[in-house]
Amino acid sequence: MKPKASLNEQDYLHSFMSTMTQKSDTIINYVLAVYFLLGIGLSFKYDTFEIGVGVGTLNLLAYYSAKFFMKNSKFYQYVLSVVLAIFMAQYIYQMHGMFEMHFTVFIASTILIIYQNWKLQIPLTLLVVLHHAGLAYLQNFIYNDANGLQVYFSQVNFDMETLIIHTVLAAVVFFMNGYWAYYFKEHSENHISKISDEYELENMKLASAKYSSMSATKDYNDFIHRTTLDLKLPVNSVLKLIDVSKGHTDNDKLLSYLEMMRESAKKIDDLVNDIHVKSTNSRNSN
């Protein structure tokens, strides 16, 4: 069972998937533009401008409306899956059943991998199966008069055996593309999880180093504080001894020596006091 993601990992994963979705949406904008223009281009073959412009425009309206009105949902991606399948049906009709137009659905299925959501293959698969089965039936059993109304589904003989083989092969492609979408998502999640674990481990190391540094600093300040306390007493004793000695002699030379000693001792005392104050302030700040 996969362990539950930590808060940091969830944030990383959400940020990564949001970025990937934005990039995928940008790519899809170009793809839909190409699909729409392709429909316009195919219109010149059999004068199907109403289909190329009309169906193409409805497809774009369906996709961008779903994306605009359901901004916080992935529903627009499922609409995209349906739209790409409709574009395939549009091309097949515009080219009067040219068999090569059926392959455009495989391109659509591959494009959907970029969203790393295997479920997007489901609407595409269902619509393709219904489209092929329905139109194959209409072409073979209802509108099979060469001089009558035409369905324009396939220019080759599309009997039951062909339909089954065609459907099975298409389903295999859709399944493989769905698998790759699932695999890429799992790979992304595992990669983000690894990065998150490494980041948390690095934070723990930094926290440990900071604690060790603070601990060492505290020990150092404590040592300085104790040392200054130990020095203050003997230095004060020397100053008092010099003052007492000066009161028991009239020898000018000796008094000058004692004064020099007192000045030196006083400098040491001032230095010790200064270090003591600074060490005390450092201990209080920590």
GROMACS .gro file of N, CA, C and O in nm, residues 185-285:
model
  404
  185LYS      N    1   0.210   0.937  -1.481
  185LYS     CA    2   0.160   0.999  -1.358
  185LYS      C    3   0.225   0.935  -1.236
  185LYS      O    4   0.267   1.004  -1.142
  186GLU      N    5   0.231   0.800  -1.235
  186GLU     CA    6   0.296   0.731  -1.124
  186GLU      C    7   0.442   0.769  -1.113
  186GLU      O    8   0.495   0.790  -1.003
  187HIS      N    9   0.507   0.778  -1.228
  187HIS     CA   10   0.650   0.817  -1.229
  187HIS      C   11   0.666   0.958  -1.174
  187HIS      O   12   0.759   0.984  -1.095
  188SER      N   13   0.577   1.048  -1.210
  188SER     CA   14   0.583   1.187  -1.160
  188SER      C   15   0.564   1.189  -1.010
  188SER      O   16   0.637   1.259  -0.938
  189GLU      N   17   0.465   1.114  -0.960
  189GLU     CA   18   0.438   1.112  -0.816
  189GLU      C   19   0.556   1.054  -0.740
  189GLU      O   20   0.593   1.106  -0.633
  190ASN      N   21   0.615   0.946  -0.792
  190ASN     CA   22   0.731   0.887  -0.725
  190ASN      C   23   0.850   0.981  -0.726
  190ASN      O   24   0.926   0.990  -0.628
  191HIS      N   25   0.867   1.053  -0.836
  191HIS     CA   26   0.977   1.148  -0.847
  191HIS      C   27   0.958   1.263  -0.747
  191HIS      O   28   1.053   1.302  -0.678
  192ILE      N   29   0.836   1.314  -0.738
  192ILE     CA   30   0.807   1.421  -0.643
  192ILE      C   31   0.825   1.372  -0.500
  192ILE      O   32   0.877   1.443  -0.414
  193SER      N   33   0.783   1.248  -0.474
  193SER     CA   34   0.798   1.191  -0.340
  193SER      C   35   0.946   1.181  -0.301
  193SER      O   36   0.984   1.212  -0.188
  194LYS      N   37   1.029   1.140  -0.398
  194LYS     CA   38   1.173   1.130  -0.372
  194LYS      C   39   1.233   1.267  -0.344
  194LYS      O   40   1.313   1.284  -0.250
  195ILE      N   41   1.194   1.366  -0.424
  195ILE     CA   42   1.244   1.502  -0.403
  195ILE      C   43   1.201   1.554  -0.267
  195ILE      O   44   1.279   1.617  -0.194
  196SER      N   45   1.074   1.527  -0.231
  196SER     CA   46   1.023   1.573  -0.102
  196SER      C   47   1.098   1.510   0.014
  196SER      O   48   1.133   1.577   0.111
  197ASP      N   49   1.126   1.379   0.003
  197ASP     CA   50   1.200   1.310   0.109
  197ASP      C   51   1.341   1.367   0.122
  197ASP      O   52   1.390   1.387   0.234
  198GLU      N   53   1.406   1.391   0.009
  198GLU     CA   54   1.541   1.447   0.013
  198GLU      C   55   1.539   1.588   0.071
  198GLU      O   56   1.630   1.626   0.147
  199TYR      N   57   1.435   1.665   0.038
  199TYR     CA   58   1.423   1.801   0.090
  199TYR      C   59   1.404   1.799   0.242
  199TYR      O   60   1.467   1.877   0.314
  200GLU      N   61   1.317   1.710   0.290
  200GLU     CA   62   1.292   1.701   0.434
  200GLU      C   63   1.417   1.653   0.507
  200GLU      O   64   1.448   1.699   0.618
  201LEU      N   65   1.490   1.558   0.446
  201LEU     CA   66   1.614   1.510   0.507
  201LEU      C   67   1.717   1.622   0.515
  201LEU      O   68   1.786   1.637   0.617
  202GLU      N   69   1.724   1.703   0.410
  202GLU     CA   70   1.818   1.815   0.411
  202GLU      C   71   1.780   1.917   0.518
  202GLU      O   72   1.867   1.973   0.586
  203ASN      N   73   1.651   1.940   0.534
  203ASN     CA   74   1.604   2.031   0.640
  203ASN      C   75   1.641   1.979   0.778
  203ASN      O   76   1.679   2.056   0.867
  204MET      N   77   1.629   1.847   0.796
  204MET     CA   78   1.666   1.787   0.925
  204MET      C   79   1.815   1.804   0.951
  204MET      O   80   1.857   1.833   1.064
  205LYS      N   81   1.897   1.787   0.847
  205LYS     CA   82   2.041   1.805   0.863
  205LYS      C   83   2.075   1.949   0.898
  205LYS      O   84   2.160   1.975   0.984
  206LEU      N   85   2.008   2.043   0.830
  206LEU     CA   86   2.032   2.184   0.859
  206LEU      C   87   1.989   2.219   1.000
  206LEU      O   88   2.059   2.295   1.071
  207ALA      N   89   1.876   2.165   1.044
  207ALA     CA   90   1.828   2.191   1.179
  207ALA      C   91   1.924   2.134   1.282
  207ALA      O   92   1.953   2.196   1.386
  208SER      N   93   1.976   2.014   1.253
  208SER     CA   94   2.071   1.951   1.344
  208SER      C   95   2.201   2.032   1.351
  208SER      O   96   2.256   2.052   1.461
  209ALA      N   97   2.247   2.079   1.234
  209ALA     CA   98   2.369   2.159   1.232
  209ALA      C   99   2.350   2.290   1.307
  209ALA      O  100   2.438   2.336   1.380
  210LYS      N  101   2.231   2.351   1.290
  210LYS     CA  102   2.202   2.475   1.359
  210LYS      C  103   2.198   2.454   1.510
  210LYS      O  104   2.252   2.534   1.587
  211TYR      N  105   2.138   2.342   1.552
  211TYR     CA  106   2.131   2.311   1.695
  211TYR      C  107   2.270   2.288   1.752
  211TYR      O  108   2.304   2.335   1.861
  212SER      N  109   2.352   2.215   1.674
  212SER     CA  110   2.488   2.188   1.720
  212SER      C  111   2.567   2.317   1.732
  212SER      O  112   2.645   2.337   1.826
  213SER      N  113   2.547   2.407   1.634
  213SER     CA  114   2.616   2.536   1.636
  213SER      C  115   2.573   2.618   1.758
  213SER      O  116   2.657   2.678   1.827
  214MET      N  117   2.442   2.619   1.782
  214MET     CA  118   2.391   2.694   1.896
  214MET      C  119   2.441   2.634   2.027
  214MET      O  120   2.476   2.706   2.122
  215SER      N  121   2.446   2.501   2.031
  215SER     CA  122   2.494   2.434   2.152
  215SER      C  123   2.642   2.467   2.177
  215SER      O  124   2.683   2.493   2.291
  216ALA      N  125   2.722   2.464   2.068
  216ALA     CA  126   2.865   2.495   2.082
  216ALA      C  127   2.885   2.640   2.125
  216ALA      O  128   2.972   2.670   2.208
  217THR      N  129   2.805   2.728   2.069
  217THR     CA  130   2.814   2.870   2.107
  217THR      C  131   2.778   2.890   2.253
  217THR      O  132   2.843   2.969   2.324
  218LYS      N  133   2.677   2.820   2.299
  218LYS     CA  134   2.635   2.831   2.439
  218LYS      C  135   2.747   2.781   2.532
  218LYS      O  136   2.777   2.844   2.635
  219ASP      N  137   2.806   2.667   2.496
  219ASP     CA  138   2.916   2.614   2.578
  219ASP      C  139   3.032   2.712   2.582
  219ASP      O  140   3.096   2.733   2.688
  220TYR      N  141   3.060   2.773   2.468
  220TYR     CA  142   3.170   2.870   2.462
  220TYR      C  143   3.141   2.991   2.550
  220TYR      O  144   3.228   3.037   2.626
  221ASN      N  145   3.017   3.045   2.541
  221ASN     CA  146   2.980   3.160   2.623
  221ASN      C  147   2.983   3.128   2.772
  221ASN      O  148   3.024   3.211   2.854
  222ASP      N  149   2.938   3.006   2.806
  222ASP     CA  150   2.943   2.965   2.947
  222ASP      C  151   3.087   2.958   2.998
  222ASP      O  152   3.116   2.999   3.112
  223PHE      N  153   3.175   2.906   2.911
  223PHE     CA  154   3.316   2.897   2.951
  223PHE      C  155   3.376   3.036   2.972
  223PHE      O  156   3.446   3.061   3.073
  224ILE      N  157   3.350   3.129   2.879
  224ILE     CA  158   3.402   3.266   2.892
  224ILE      C  159   3.347   3.332   3.017
  224ILE      O  160   3.418   3.402   3.092
  225HIS      N  161   3.217   3.309   3.043
  225HIS     CA  162   3.153   3.371   3.159
  225HIS      C  163   3.218   3.322   3.289
  225HIS      O  164   3.250   3.402   3.379
  226ARG      N  165   3.239   3.191   3.297
  226ARG     CA  166   3.301   3.136   3.419
  226ARG      C  167   3.445   3.184   3.433
  226ARG      O  168   3.492   3.213   3.544
  227THR      N  169   3.516   3.192   3.322
  227THR     CA  170   3.657   3.235   3.326
  227THR      C  171   3.670   3.379   3.374
  227THR      O  172   3.759   3.411   3.457
  228THR      N  173   3.582   3.467   3.325
  228THR     CA  174   3.589   3.607   3.368
  228THR      C  175   3.557   3.620   3.518
  228THR      O  176   3.616   3.704   3.588
  229LEU      N  177   3.463   3.537   3.563
  229LEU     CA  178   3.433   3.540   3.708
  229LEU      C  179   3.553   3.496   3.789
  229LEU      O  180   3.583   3.552   3.896
  230ASP      N  181   3.623   3.394   3.737
  230ASP     CA  182   3.741   3.344   3.808
  230ASP      C  183   3.854   3.447   3.807
  230ASP      O  184   3.935   3.453   3.902
  231LEU      N  185   3.863   3.528   3.701
  231LEU     CA  186   3.970   3.628   3.691
  231LEU      C  187   3.942   3.754   3.771
  231LEU      O  188   4.035   3.822   3.815
  232LYS      N  189   3.815   3.787   3.788
  232LYS     CA  190   3.779   3.912   3.854
  232LYS      C  191   3.831   3.915   3.999
  232LYS      O  192   3.881   4.018   4.047
  233LEU      N  193   3.818   3.804   4.070
  233LEU     CA  194   3.856   3.801   4.212
  233LEU      C  195   4.006   3.825   4.231
  233LEU      O  196   4.045   3.914   4.310
  234PRO      N  197   4.095   3.751   4.163
  234PRO     CA  198   4.239   3.778   4.185
  234PRO      C  199   4.283   3.917   4.138
  234PRO      O  200   4.370   3.978   4.199
  235VAL      N  201   4.223   3.966   4.029
  235VAL     CA  202   4.261   4.100   3.981
  235VAL      C  203   4.220   4.205   4.084
  235VAL      O  204   4.297   4.299   4.114
  236ASN      N  205   4.100   4.193   4.140
  236ASN     CA  206   4.057   4.286   4.244
  236ASN      C  207   4.147   4.278   4.367
  236ASN      O  208   4.177   4.380   4.432
  237SER      N  209   4.189   4.156   4.398
  237SER     CA  210   4.279   4.138   4.513
  237SER      C  211   4.412   4.207   4.489
  237SER      O  212   4.470   4.271   4.581
  238VAL      N  213   4.465   4.199   4.368
  238VAL     CA  214   4.592   4.264   4.335
  238VAL      C  215   4.578   4.416   4.346
  238VAL      O  216   4.666   4.486   4.400
  239LEU      N  217   4.466   4.472   4.297
  239LEU     CA  218   4.444   4.616   4.306
  239LEU      C  219   4.439   4.662   4.451
  239LEU      O  220   4.496   4.767   4.488
  240LYS      N  221   4.368   4.586   4.534
  240LYS     CA  222   4.359   4.623   4.676
  240LYS      C  223   4.495   4.612   4.745
  240LYS      O  224   4.531   4.696   4.828
  241LEU      N  225   4.571   4.510   4.709
  241LEU     CA  226   4.704   4.492   4.768
  241LEU      C  227   4.796   4.608   4.730
  241LEU      O  228   4.874   4.658   4.814
  242ILE      N  229   4.786   4.653   4.603
  242ILE     CA  230   4.869   4.766   4.559
  242ILE      C  231   4.830   4.892   4.635
  242ILE      O  232   4.917   4.970   4.679
  243ASP      N  233   4.698   4.915   4.652
  243ASP     CA  234   4.653   5.034   4.726
  243ASP      C  235   4.702   5.031   4.871
  243ASP      O  236   4.745   5.132   4.928
  244VAL      N  237   4.698   4.912   4.932
  244VAL     CA  238   4.745   4.899   5.071
  244VAL      C  239   4.895   4.923   5.079
  244VAL      O  240   4.947   4.991   5.171
  245SER      N  241   4.968   4.868   4.983
  245SER     CA  242   5.115   4.882   4.982
  245SER      C  243   5.156   5.028   4.964
  245SER      O  244   5.253   5.075   5.024
  246LYS      N  245   5.083   5.103   4.882
  246LYS     CA  246   5.115   5.244   4.861
  246LYS      C  247   5.097   5.325   4.990
  246LYS      O  248   5.164   5.427   5.010
  247GLY      N  249   5.006   5.280   5.078
  247GLY     CA  250   4.984   5.353   5.203
  247GLY      C  251   5.089   5.323   5.310
  247GLY      O  252   5.088   5.387   5.416
  248HIS      N  253   5.180   5.224   5.284
  248HIS     CA  254   5.279   5.187   5.384
  248HIS      C  255   5.423   5.218   5.342
  248HIS      O  256   5.517   5.161   5.397
  249THR      N  257   5.438   5.305   5.245
  249THR     CA  258   5.575   5.341   5.205
  249THR      C  259   5.579   5.485   5.158
  249THR      O  260   5.480   5.538   5.108
  250ASP      N  261   5.699   5.547   5.183
  250ASP     CA  262   5.721   5.684   5.136
  250ASP      C  263   5.825   5.689   5.026
  250ASP      O  264   5.862   5.796   4.979
  251ASN      N  265   5.874   5.574   4.986
  251ASN     CA  266   5.978   5.567   4.885
  251ASN      C  267   5.916   5.601   4.749
  251ASN      O  268   5.826   5.532   4.699
  252ASP      N  269   5.965   5.710   4.692
  252ASP     CA  270   5.908   5.757   4.565
  252ASP      C  271   5.926   5.656   4.452
  252ASP      O  272   5.837   5.636   4.368
  253LYS      N  273   6.043   5.596   4.449
  253LYS     CA  274   6.068   5.499   4.342
  253LYS      C  275   5.976   5.379   4.353
  253LYS      O  276   5.919   5.330   4.254
  254LEU      N  277   5.958   5.332   4.478
  254LEU     CA  278   5.869   5.217   4.499
  254LEU      C  279   5.724   5.255   4.468
  254LEU      O  280   5.649   5.175   4.410
  255LEU      N  281   5.688   5.378   4.505
  255LEU     CA  282   5.551   5.424   4.475
  255LEU      C  283   5.526   5.431   4.325
  255LEU      O  284   5.417   5.399   4.277
  256SER      N  285   5.629   5.472   4.249
  256SER     CA  286   5.613   5.478   4.103
  256SER      C  287   5.595   5.338   4.045
  256SER      O  288   5.515   5.316   3.953
  257TYR      N  289   5.669   5.241   4.102
  257TYR     CA  290   5.654   5.102   4.056
  257TYR      C  291   5.514   5.049   4.086
  257TYR      O  292   5.450   4.981   4.004
  258LEU      N  293   5.468   5.080   4.209
  258LEU     CA  294   5.334   5.035   4.249
  258LEU      C  295   5.226   5.098   4.161
  258LEU      O  296   5.126   5.032   4.126
  259GLU      N  297   5.247   5.225   4.123
  259GLU     CA  298   5.149   5.291   4.037
  259GLU      C  299   5.145   5.227   3.899
  259GLU      O  300   5.039   5.210   3.838
  260MET      N  301   5.262   5.193   3.846
  260MET     CA  302   5.269   5.126   3.717
  260MET      C  303   5.198   4.990   3.723
  260MET      O  304   5.124   4.952   3.631
  261MET      N  305   5.222   4.919   3.836
  261MET     CA  306   5.156   4.790   3.854
  261MET      C  307   5.004   4.808   3.862
  261MET      O  308   4.926   4.728   3.806
  262ARG      N  309   4.962   4.914   3.931
  262ARG     CA  310   4.819   4.938   3.946
  262ARG      C  311   4.754   4.969   3.810
  262ARG      O  312   4.643   4.923   3.781
  263GLU      N  313   4.821   5.048   3.725
  263GLU     CA  314   4.767   5.081   3.593
  263GLU      C  315   4.752   4.956   3.507
  263GLU      O  316   4.652   4.937   3.438
  264SER      N  317   4.852   4.869   3.513
  264SER     CA  318   4.845   4.745   3.436
  264SER      C  319   4.732   4.654   3.486
  264SER      O  320   4.655   4.596   3.408
  265ALA      N  321   4.723   4.643   3.618
  265ALA     CA  322   4.617   4.560   3.677
  265ALA      C  323   4.480   4.616   3.646
  265ALA      O  324   4.384   4.542   3.624
  266LYS      N  325   4.470   4.751   3.643
  266LYS     CA  326   4.341   4.814   3.614
  266LYS      C  327   4.300   4.786   3.468
  266LYS      O  328   4.181   4.764   3.440
  267LYS      N  329   4.396   4.786   3.376
  267LYS     CA  330   4.366   4.754   3.237
  267LYS      C  331   4.315   4.611   3.224
  267LYS      O  332   4.220   4.583   3.151
  268ILE      N  333   4.380   4.520   3.297
  268ILE     CA  334   4.335   4.380   3.297
  268ILE      C  335   4.194   4.370   3.355
  268ILE      O  336   4.108   4.300   3.302
  269ASP      N  337   4.170   4.446   3.463
  269ASP     CA  338   4.038   4.444   3.527
  269ASP      C  339   3.929   4.497   3.431
  269ASP      O  340   3.820   4.440   3.421
  270ASP      N  341   3.963   4.606   3.360
  270ASP     CA  342   3.866   4.662   3.264
  270ASP      C  343   3.838   4.563   3.151
  270ASP      O  344   3.723   4.547   3.106
  271LEU      N  345   3.942   4.496   3.103
  271LEU     CA  346   3.925   4.399   2.995
  271LEU      C  347   3.839   4.281   3.041
  271LEU      O  348   3.749   4.236   2.969
  272VAL      N  349   3.866   4.232   3.163
  272VAL     CA  350   3.787   4.120   3.218
  272VAL      C  351   3.640   4.161   3.233
  272VAL      O  352   3.549   4.084   3.201
  273ASN      N  353   3.618   4.282   3.283
  273ASN     CA  354   3.480   4.331   3.300
  273ASN      C  355   3.408   4.342   3.165
  273ASN      O  356   3.289   4.308   3.154
  274ASP      N  357   3.481   4.391   3.065
  274ASP     CA  358   3.421   4.405   2.931
  274ASP      C  359   3.383   4.268   2.873
  274ASP      O  360   3.274   4.250   2.818
  275ILE      N  361   3.475   4.171   2.887
  275ILE     CA  362   3.446   4.035   2.837
  275ILE      C  363   3.330   3.974   2.915
  275ILE      O  364   3.243   3.907   2.858
  276HIS      N  365   3.326   4.000   3.045
  276HIS     CA  366   3.219   3.946   3.129
  276HIS      C  367   3.081   3.999   3.086
  276HIS      O  368   2.984   3.923   3.076
  277VAL      N  369   3.076   4.129   3.058
  277VAL     CA  370   2.949   4.190   3.016
  277VAL      C  371   2.904   4.132   2.881
  277VAL      O  372   2.786   4.097   2.863
  278LYS      N  373   2.995   4.120   2.786
  278LYS     CA  374   2.960   4.067   2.655
  278LYS      C  375   2.917   3.922   2.661
  278LYS      O  376   2.822   3.880   2.594
  279SER      N  377   2.985   3.841   2.740
  279SER     CA  378   2.946   3.701   2.754
  279SER      C  379   2.810   3.687   2.821
  279SER      O  380   2.730   3.598   2.784
  280THR      N  381   2.781   3.775   2.918
  280THR     CA  382   2.651   3.773   2.984
  280THR      C  383   2.539   3.808   2.886
  280THR      O  384   2.433   3.743   2.883
  281ASN      N  385   2.562   3.909   2.801
  281ASN     CA  386   2.464   3.948   2.701
  281ASN      C  387   2.440   3.837   2.599
  281ASN      O  388   2.327   3.810   2.557
  282SER      N  389   2.546   3.769   2.559
  282SER     CA  390   2.533   3.658   2.463
  282SER      C  391   2.455   3.543   2.520
  282SER      O  392   2.372   3.481   2.454
  283ARG      N  393   2.480   3.512   2.649
  283ARG     CA  394   2.404   3.404   2.713
  283ARG      C  395   2.256   3.437   2.723
  283ARG      O  396   2.171   3.352   2.702
  284ASN      N  397   2.225   3.563   2.755
  284ASN     CA  398   2.085   3.603   2.769
  284ASN      C  399   2.012   3.601   2.635
  284ASN      O  400   1.894   3.568   2.626
  285SER      N  401   2.086   3.639   2.525
  285SER     CA  402   2.023   3.641   2.392
  285SER      C  403   1.997   3.500   2.341
  285SER      O  404   1.904   3.478   2.263
   0.00000   0.00000   0.00000
